[in-house]
Amino acid sequence: MQHLTLLTLALTLIATICFAKSPYQSVLQHSRIRGRQHGPNVCAMQKIQGTDKKYFTNCKQWYHRKICGKPTVISYECCPGYEKLPGEKGCPAALPLVNIYNTLGVVGAATTKMYSERAQLREEIEGPGSFTFFAPSNQAWAALPNEILDALVSNVNIELLNALHYHMVNRRLTSEDLKHGSAFPSMYQDFNVHIHHYPNGIVTVNCARLVKTDQHATNGIVHVVDRVITAVTNDVHTFIDTDDDLETLRTAVAAAGLTQMLESDGHYTVFAPTNEAFEKIPPEMLNRILGDPVALKDLLNYHILKNMQCAESITSGTPLETLQGTVLEVGCDGADMTLNGKAIIQKKDQLGTNGVIHYINELLIPDSAKTLLELAQGSAVTTATKLFVDAGLGSHLSGSEALTILTPQNEAFKEGVTMTGDLKKLLKNHILKEQLSSGSLYYGQELETLEGIKLRVFVYRNSLCIENSCIVAHDKIGRFGSMFTVDKVVTPPMGTIMDVLKADNRFSLLVGAIQTAGLTELMNQAGPHTVFAPTNDAFSALPKADLNKLMRNPKELASVLKYHMAKEILVSGGVGSHTRLKPLQGDKLELNMWRKERNQTVYINKVPVVEADLMATNGVVHAVGAIIKPLPPKVDREQADAPVSSMRTDSRIGVKNDDLFQKVRKSLSSRTMTRAQ
């Protein structure tokens, strides 16, 4: 029965929200459903602790119990238009329908009612007509600066009356009529009031939030708002043009050719950096941007949202698109409005006819206005950045060349790394000769470095790699160059696989085995190859007699070695869970990546790689500490029930009945037991 009740509640919730006519109605319906257990026409409200701010609740807020990062408490109140009756559960009675003047007294706008009488507006809002009154709450009047309030009440017949008339529209407007971006002529000289109806259900008029909506009266309707609103006569650009605190911004807007746009019709949100914000930027960087029209335009467009966003519309962090094309995280922390998580907004909701301005004390610089060196600073690649500068490459990174820099994460470098000639050369191979985006890279593509080396691109299911290093973060696309953050220091290929093996003393036995097996030419061919190279220790772990027998039989030796080779390039960054690789001879190899804290190890058929990603011009070498053997077959239930005679021995790697691998396995097992004893 309980499950049936919950199902019914869920279906009712979905149905009512789906059929609600507007975002506000959706939130109201949700609040009704959450409050229905307390009786008819009861709405659940969320109140931010320590404040008087209340909100109808949506699903996300209901479960998180937070608004603007602050905890909320749930209260249950009569929904708009209803009231309690003594002895009755919930709010069963509709509020008596009276004129607007009397309605003001029962909806929390008694101060507006008082000022209406003093301004001789009472007769008008008691009489015939069809008005909409956006009535400031009692708290809204109390929050009004004293000098403004004194100016209004000292001239009630003109200033106060005009102010109240600006809160009125000469027609009935329900919440359904308050469409996002709409404007209606007020009863004060037909100056428009500006409506915004946001997806989270919040409705504003001139950026004042409607806190009690749809309070019907005989001669109109009352919406209670959380602040006193004033007439809007100037566009956004006029604000910038006339405020001395925005002098630097004004100059920048003119230089970038954005004046006409900010004077045109629209619904912009401008985060306007003050003079102080510009002064915080290093002069060299600021002068470079101010002198570069493209970078300057990107910088300014990064401060402008495509839609109008009043402060009261924000209840949690929301990514919003800028005119520059990227997003800003606009959020709130208590009473503070935040940008990208920082409370840098000094003054909110300066409303213009075509948008709203919020003053900020910190300049927002998009990646598209930065040099490569500026992109790298302040991120997780500080070690690489310092090394590039120490290597004398700073001019490439701060100039106007079209380049792409591969910047290894800090943990890719050993502690105490010092500059050497070889390191300088290596770092030059981390700078590519063209500006790229990772989305344009493809498998097999070759990228030329400043040192003239060609680096190869490898594309795997879950990774994109350049030689041995894989990209681990989103691209940073700067003014002239791009930055790819990679997980390792890039190792350019040096010689063929055979050259790599010969240059490393750990593989002297393997080199001899390859020559004995007649595979030298194969290892020098164009490839591509992946070689899991047993070290000398791996060969020495075999019984001497078995090793000698294997070395005397080139055919069997070639079969064993080919099981360690594949005809494709797989770097360690391309290994995921249960990656499979087809060897040159034999059944598949199964690879896995095991991670422990910051360390990770590749395993092939449960044999660990002791050093990965030795890059060659025709492939890659991974050093392994043991001879790789086929994994035992995974027997399913049908195979387990089959007669033994029906199961065939796998001899696909060229060793009859797998004798050699069986001997190796027994030998290794007996050694392990001996050590244990």
PDB file of C-alpha atoms in Angstrom, residues 36-221:
ATOM      1  CA  ARG A  36      -0.343  18.553   0.330  1.00  0.00           C
ATOM      2  CA  GLN A  37       0.155  16.299   3.371  1.00  0.00           C
ATOM      3  CA  HIS A  38      -0.504  19.370   5.521  1.00  0.00           C
ATOM      4  CA  GLY A  39      -3.881  20.003   3.969  1.00  0.00           C
ATOM      5  CA  PRO A  40      -5.418  21.662   0.901  1.00  0.00           C
ATOM      6  CA  ASN A  41      -3.706  24.632  -0.746  1.00  0.00           C
ATOM      7  CA  VAL A  42      -0.580  24.361   1.388  1.00  0.00           C
ATOM      8  CA  CYS A  43       2.742  25.133  -0.309  1.00  0.00           C
ATOM      9  CA  ALA A  44       6.186  24.036   0.885  1.00  0.00           C
ATOM     10  CA  MET A  45       8.562  26.993   1.094  1.00  0.00           C
ATOM     11  CA  GLN A  46      12.324  26.976   1.538  1.00  0.00           C
ATOM     12  CA  LYS A  47      13.727  29.725   3.718  1.00  0.00           C
ATOM     13  CA  ILE A  48      17.445  30.512   3.785  1.00  0.00           C
ATOM     14  CA  GLN A  49      18.543  30.251   7.397  1.00  0.00           C
ATOM     15  CA  GLY A  50      19.341  33.583   9.024  1.00  0.00           C
ATOM     16  CA  THR A  51      17.417  35.599   6.401  1.00  0.00           C
ATOM     17  CA  ASP A  52      13.832  36.437   5.460  1.00  0.00           C
ATOM     18  CA  LYS A  53      14.248  35.094   1.921  1.00  0.00           C
ATOM     19  CA  LYS A  54      11.768  32.391   0.948  1.00  0.00           C
ATOM     20  CA  TYR A  55      11.367  30.429  -2.269  1.00  0.00           C
ATOM     21  CA  PHE A  56       8.909  28.000  -3.717  1.00  0.00           C
ATOM     22  CA  THR A  57      10.864  24.772  -4.004  1.00  0.00           C
ATOM     23  CA  ASN A  58      11.897  22.780  -7.053  1.00  0.00           C
ATOM     24  CA  CYS A  59      13.105  19.177  -7.101  1.00  0.00           C
ATOM     25  CA  LYS A  60      16.815  19.991  -6.903  1.00  0.00           C
ATOM     26  CA  GLN A  61      16.426  22.438  -4.025  1.00  0.00           C
ATOM     27  CA  TRP A  62      14.072  20.097  -2.184  1.00  0.00           C
ATOM     28  CA  TYR A  63      16.660  17.331  -2.005  1.00  0.00           C
ATOM     29  CA  HIS A  64      19.742  19.513  -1.591  1.00  0.00           C
ATOM     30  CA  ARG A  65      18.145  21.788   1.027  1.00  0.00           C
ATOM     31  CA  LYS A  66      20.404  24.602  -0.126  1.00  0.00           C
ATOM     32  CA  ILE A  67      19.955  27.892  -1.958  1.00  0.00           C
ATOM     33  CA  CYS A  68      23.015  29.949  -2.893  1.00  0.00           C
ATOM     34  CA  GLY A  69      25.144  27.471  -0.978  1.00  0.00           C
ATOM     35  CA  LYS A  70      23.327  28.172   2.291  1.00  0.00           C
ATOM     36  CA  PRO A  71      21.178  25.664   4.204  1.00  0.00           C
ATOM     37  CA  THR A  72      17.421  26.103   4.109  1.00  0.00           C
ATOM     38  CA  VAL A  73      14.556  25.162   6.362  1.00  0.00           C
ATOM     39  CA  ILE A  74      11.168  24.035   5.105  1.00  0.00           C
ATOM     40  CA  SER A  75       8.032  25.877   6.129  1.00  0.00           C
ATOM     41  CA  TYR A  76       4.462  25.219   5.056  1.00  0.00           C
ATOM     42  CA  GLU A  77       2.320  28.215   4.163  1.00  0.00           C
ATOM     43  CA  CYS A  78      -0.897  28.964   2.349  1.00  0.00           C
ATOM     44  CA  CYS A  79      -0.463  28.982  -1.412  1.00  0.00           C
ATOM     45  CA  PRO A  80      -1.180  32.305  -3.185  1.00  0.00           C
ATOM     46  CA  GLY A  81      -4.855  33.291  -2.904  1.00  0.00           C
ATOM     47  CA  TYR A  82      -5.773  31.087   0.067  1.00  0.00           C
ATOM     48  CA  GLU A  83      -6.024  31.422   3.845  1.00  0.00           C
ATOM     49  CA  LYS A  84      -6.510  29.304   6.954  1.00  0.00           C
ATOM     50  CA  LEU A  85      -9.787  28.783   8.823  1.00  0.00           C
ATOM     51  CA  PRO A  86      -9.912  28.134  12.562  1.00  0.00           C
ATOM     52  CA  GLY A  87     -10.146  24.418  13.279  1.00  0.00           C
ATOM     53  CA  GLU A  88      -9.628  23.440   9.631  1.00  0.00           C
ATOM     54  CA  LYS A  89      -6.607  21.629   8.224  1.00  0.00           C
ATOM     55  CA  GLY A  90      -4.551  23.410   5.619  1.00  0.00           C
ATOM     56  CA  CYS A  91      -5.777  26.521   3.817  1.00  0.00           C
ATOM     57  CA  PRO A  92      -9.254  25.642   2.585  1.00  0.00           C
ATOM     58  CA  ALA A  93     -10.610  29.174   2.083  1.00  0.00           C
ATOM     59  CA  ALA A  94      -9.976  31.511  -0.821  1.00  0.00           C
ATOM     60  CA  LEU A  95      -8.954  34.997   0.217  1.00  0.00           C
ATOM     61  CA  PRO A  96     -11.854  37.466   0.005  1.00  0.00           C
ATOM     62  CA  LEU A  97     -11.720  39.324  -3.290  1.00  0.00           C
ATOM     63  CA  VAL A  98     -11.338  43.019  -2.469  1.00  0.00           C
ATOM     64  CA  ASN A  99      -9.883  46.002  -4.291  1.00  0.00           C
ATOM     65  CA  ILE A 100      -6.140  46.513  -4.722  1.00  0.00           C
ATOM     66  CA  TYR A 101      -5.868  49.005  -1.866  1.00  0.00           C
ATOM     67  CA  ASN A 102      -7.287  46.540   0.658  1.00  0.00           C
ATOM     68  CA  THR A 103      -5.401  43.605  -0.888  1.00  0.00           C
ATOM     69  CA  LEU A 104      -2.116  45.382  -0.141  1.00  0.00           C
ATOM     70  CA  GLY A 105      -2.842  45.155   3.564  1.00  0.00           C
ATOM     71  CA  VAL A 106      -3.189  41.369   3.634  1.00  0.00           C
ATOM     72  CA  VAL A 107      -0.292  40.307   1.380  1.00  0.00           C
ATOM     73  CA  GLY A 108       2.656  41.817   3.263  1.00  0.00           C
ATOM     74  CA  ALA A 109       2.617  45.220   1.535  1.00  0.00           C
ATOM     75  CA  ALA A 110       1.121  47.379   4.275  1.00  0.00           C
ATOM     76  CA  THR A 111       3.862  50.017   3.824  1.00  0.00           C
ATOM     77  CA  THR A 112       2.945  50.348   0.143  1.00  0.00           C
ATOM     78  CA  LYS A 113      -0.682  50.716   1.236  1.00  0.00           C
ATOM     79  CA  MET A 114       0.302  53.505   3.635  1.00  0.00           C
ATOM     80  CA  TYR A 115       2.338  55.381   1.029  1.00  0.00           C
ATOM     81  CA  SER A 116      -0.477  54.947  -1.508  1.00  0.00           C
ATOM     82  CA  GLU A 117      -2.777  56.811   0.828  1.00  0.00           C
ATOM     83  CA  ARG A 118      -0.215  59.552   1.507  1.00  0.00           C
ATOM     84  CA  ALA A 119       0.350  60.017  -2.233  1.00  0.00           C
ATOM     85  CA  GLN A 120      -3.423  60.236  -2.757  1.00  0.00           C
ATOM     86  CA  LEU A 121      -3.353  57.059  -4.855  1.00  0.00           C
ATOM     87  CA  ARG A 122      -5.961  55.320  -2.691  1.00  0.00           C
ATOM     88  CA  GLU A 123      -8.959  56.508  -4.619  1.00  0.00           C
ATOM     89  CA  GLU A 124      -7.458  55.264  -7.885  1.00  0.00           C
ATOM     90  CA  ILE A 125      -6.618  51.764  -6.651  1.00  0.00           C
ATOM     91  CA  GLU A 126      -9.940  51.420  -4.824  1.00  0.00           C
ATOM     92  CA  GLY A 127     -11.931  52.481  -7.863  1.00  0.00           C
ATOM     93  CA  PRO A 128     -12.851  50.843 -11.146  1.00  0.00           C
ATOM     94  CA  GLY A 129     -10.178  49.608 -13.516  1.00  0.00           C
ATOM     95  CA  SER A 130      -7.928  46.680 -14.250  1.00  0.00           C
ATOM     96  CA  PHE A 131      -4.473  47.311 -12.855  1.00  0.00           C
ATOM     97  CA  THR A 132      -1.342  45.353 -12.079  1.00  0.00           C
ATOM     98  CA  PHE A 133       0.505  46.594  -9.015  1.00  0.00           C
ATOM     99  CA  PHE A 134       4.091  45.405  -8.420  1.00  0.00           C
ATOM    100  CA  ALA A 135       3.943  46.265  -4.753  1.00  0.00           C
ATOM    101  CA  PRO A 136       7.180  46.537  -2.742  1.00  0.00           C
ATOM    102  CA  SER A 137       7.101  44.438   0.407  1.00  0.00           C
ATOM    103  CA  ASN A 138       7.439  46.006   3.817  1.00  0.00           C
ATOM    104  CA  GLN A 139      11.068  44.822   3.916  1.00  0.00           C
ATOM    105  CA  ALA A 140      11.717  46.434   0.509  1.00  0.00           C
ATOM    106  CA  TRP A 141      10.756  49.878   1.816  1.00  0.00           C
ATOM    107  CA  ALA A 142      12.839  49.331   4.953  1.00  0.00           C
ATOM    108  CA  ALA A 143      15.900  48.505   2.803  1.00  0.00           C
ATOM    109  CA  LEU A 144      15.596  51.696   0.740  1.00  0.00           C
ATOM    110  CA  PRO A 145      18.455  54.150   1.483  1.00  0.00           C
ATOM    111  CA  ASN A 146      17.293  56.957   3.765  1.00  0.00           C
ATOM    112  CA  GLU A 147      18.207  59.733   1.330  1.00  0.00           C
ATOM    113  CA  ILE A 148      16.038  58.191  -1.396  1.00  0.00           C
ATOM    114  CA  LEU A 149      13.127  57.542   0.946  1.00  0.00           C
ATOM    115  CA  ASP A 150      13.345  61.081   2.348  1.00  0.00           C
ATOM    116  CA  ALA A 151      13.260  62.518  -1.181  1.00  0.00           C
ATOM    117  CA  LEU A 152      10.101  60.536  -1.955  1.00  0.00           C
ATOM    118  CA  VAL A 153       8.145  61.272   1.202  1.00  0.00           C
ATOM    119  CA  SER A 154       9.111  64.957   1.211  1.00  0.00           C
ATOM    120  CA  ASN A 155       7.214  65.396  -2.048  1.00  0.00           C
ATOM    121  CA  VAL A 156       4.398  62.878  -1.878  1.00  0.00           C
ATOM    122  CA  ASN A 157       2.189  64.461  -4.545  1.00  0.00           C
ATOM    123  CA  ILE A 158       4.837  64.273  -7.234  1.00  0.00           C
ATOM    124  CA  GLU A 159       7.889  62.112  -6.422  1.00  0.00           C
ATOM    125  CA  LEU A 160       6.141  59.456  -4.335  1.00  0.00           C
ATOM    126  CA  LEU A 161       3.102  59.336  -6.611  1.00  0.00           C
ATOM    127  CA  ASN A 162       5.324  58.996  -9.689  1.00  0.00           C
ATOM    128  CA  ALA A 163       7.339  56.257  -7.997  1.00  0.00           C
ATOM    129  CA  LEU A 164       4.177  54.306  -7.128  1.00  0.00           C
ATOM    130  CA  HIS A 165       2.711  54.796 -10.605  1.00  0.00           C
ATOM    131  CA  TYR A 166       5.895  53.309 -12.046  1.00  0.00           C
ATOM    132  CA  HIS A 167       5.038  50.120 -10.120  1.00  0.00           C
ATOM    133  CA  MET A 168       1.669  49.940 -11.898  1.00  0.00           C
ATOM    134  CA  VAL A 169       0.530  48.758 -15.321  1.00  0.00           C
ATOM    135  CA  ASN A 170      -2.876  49.706 -16.660  1.00  0.00           C
ATOM    136  CA  ARG A 171      -3.964  46.136 -17.354  1.00  0.00           C
ATOM    137  CA  ARG A 172      -4.256  42.871 -15.463  1.00  0.00           C
ATOM    138  CA  LEU A 173      -1.095  40.739 -15.821  1.00  0.00           C
ATOM    139  CA  THR A 174      -0.999  37.291 -14.217  1.00  0.00           C
ATOM    140  CA  SER A 175       2.226  35.336 -13.847  1.00  0.00           C
ATOM    141  CA  GLU A 176       1.332  33.583 -17.103  1.00  0.00           C
ATOM    142  CA  ASP A 177       1.445  36.936 -18.890  1.00  0.00           C
ATOM    143  CA  LEU A 178       4.876  37.794 -17.503  1.00  0.00           C
ATOM    144  CA  LYS A 179       6.936  36.305 -20.321  1.00  0.00           C
ATOM    145  CA  HIS A 180      10.714  36.325 -20.321  1.00  0.00           C
ATOM    146  CA  GLY A 181      12.060  39.476 -21.968  1.00  0.00           C
ATOM    147  CA  SER A 182       8.701  41.226 -22.132  1.00  0.00           C
ATOM    148  CA  ALA A 183       8.168  44.894 -21.288  1.00  0.00           C
ATOM    149  CA  PHE A 184       4.995  46.764 -20.381  1.00  0.00           C
ATOM    150  CA  PRO A 185       4.346  50.517 -20.224  1.00  0.00           C
ATOM    151  CA  SER A 186       3.944  51.647 -16.661  1.00  0.00           C
ATOM    152  CA  MET A 187       1.487  54.291 -15.481  1.00  0.00           C
ATOM    153  CA  TYR A 188       4.369  56.759 -15.029  1.00  0.00           C
ATOM    154  CA  GLN A 189       4.895  58.452 -18.419  1.00  0.00           C
ATOM    155  CA  ASP A 190       4.652  55.038 -20.112  1.00  0.00           C
ATOM    156  CA  PHE A 191       8.188  54.124 -19.051  1.00  0.00           C
ATOM    157  CA  ASN A 192       8.509  50.370 -19.451  1.00  0.00           C
ATOM    158  CA  VAL A 193       8.832  47.856 -16.676  1.00  0.00           C
ATOM    159  CA  HIS A 194      11.049  44.955 -17.746  1.00  0.00           C
ATOM    160  CA  ILE A 195      10.023  41.367 -17.038  1.00  0.00           C
ATOM    161  CA  HIS A 196      12.245  38.300 -16.908  1.00  0.00           C
ATOM    162  CA  HIS A 197      10.854  34.840 -16.266  1.00  0.00           C
ATOM    163  CA  TYR A 198      13.700  32.374 -15.679  1.00  0.00           C
ATOM    164  CA  PRO A 199      13.776  28.570 -16.163  1.00  0.00           C
ATOM    165  CA  ASN A 200      14.123  28.037 -12.394  1.00  0.00           C
ATOM    166  CA  GLY A 201      10.704  29.655 -11.856  1.00  0.00           C
ATOM    167  CA  ILE A 202      11.944  33.011 -10.587  1.00  0.00           C
ATOM    168  CA  VAL A 203      10.185  36.048 -12.079  1.00  0.00           C
ATOM    169  CA  THR A 204      11.638  39.560 -11.853  1.00  0.00           C
ATOM    170  CA  VAL A 205      10.472  43.044 -12.724  1.00  0.00           C
ATOM    171  CA  ASN A 206      13.389  45.448 -13.193  1.00  0.00           C
ATOM    172  CA  CYS A 207      15.484  42.779 -11.416  1.00  0.00           C
ATOM    173  CA  ALA A 208      13.215  42.820  -8.322  1.00  0.00           C
ATOM    174  CA  ARG A 209      12.015  39.311  -7.476  1.00  0.00           C
ATOM    175  CA  LEU A 210       8.303  38.591  -7.248  1.00  0.00           C
ATOM    176  CA  VAL A 211       7.953  37.054  -3.780  1.00  0.00           C
ATOM    177  CA  LYS A 212       4.144  36.795  -3.713  1.00  0.00           C
ATOM    178  CA  THR A 213       2.527  36.375  -7.062  1.00  0.00           C
ATOM    179  CA  ASP A 214      -1.008  36.440  -8.447  1.00  0.00           C
ATOM    180  CA  GLN A 215      -2.806  38.103  -5.542  1.00  0.00           C
ATOM    181  CA  HIS A 216      -6.110  38.789  -7.281  1.00  0.00           C
ATOM    182  CA  ALA A 217      -8.278  41.840  -6.551  1.00  0.00           C
ATOM    183  CA  THR A 218     -11.628  43.097  -7.832  1.00  0.00           C
ATOM    184  CA  ASN A 219      -9.902  45.747  -9.920  1.00  0.00           C
ATOM    185  CA  GLY A 220      -6.679  44.002 -10.878  1.00  0.00           C
ATOM    186  CA  ILE A 221      -3.873  41.958  -9.444  1.00  0.00           C
TER     187      ILE A 221
END
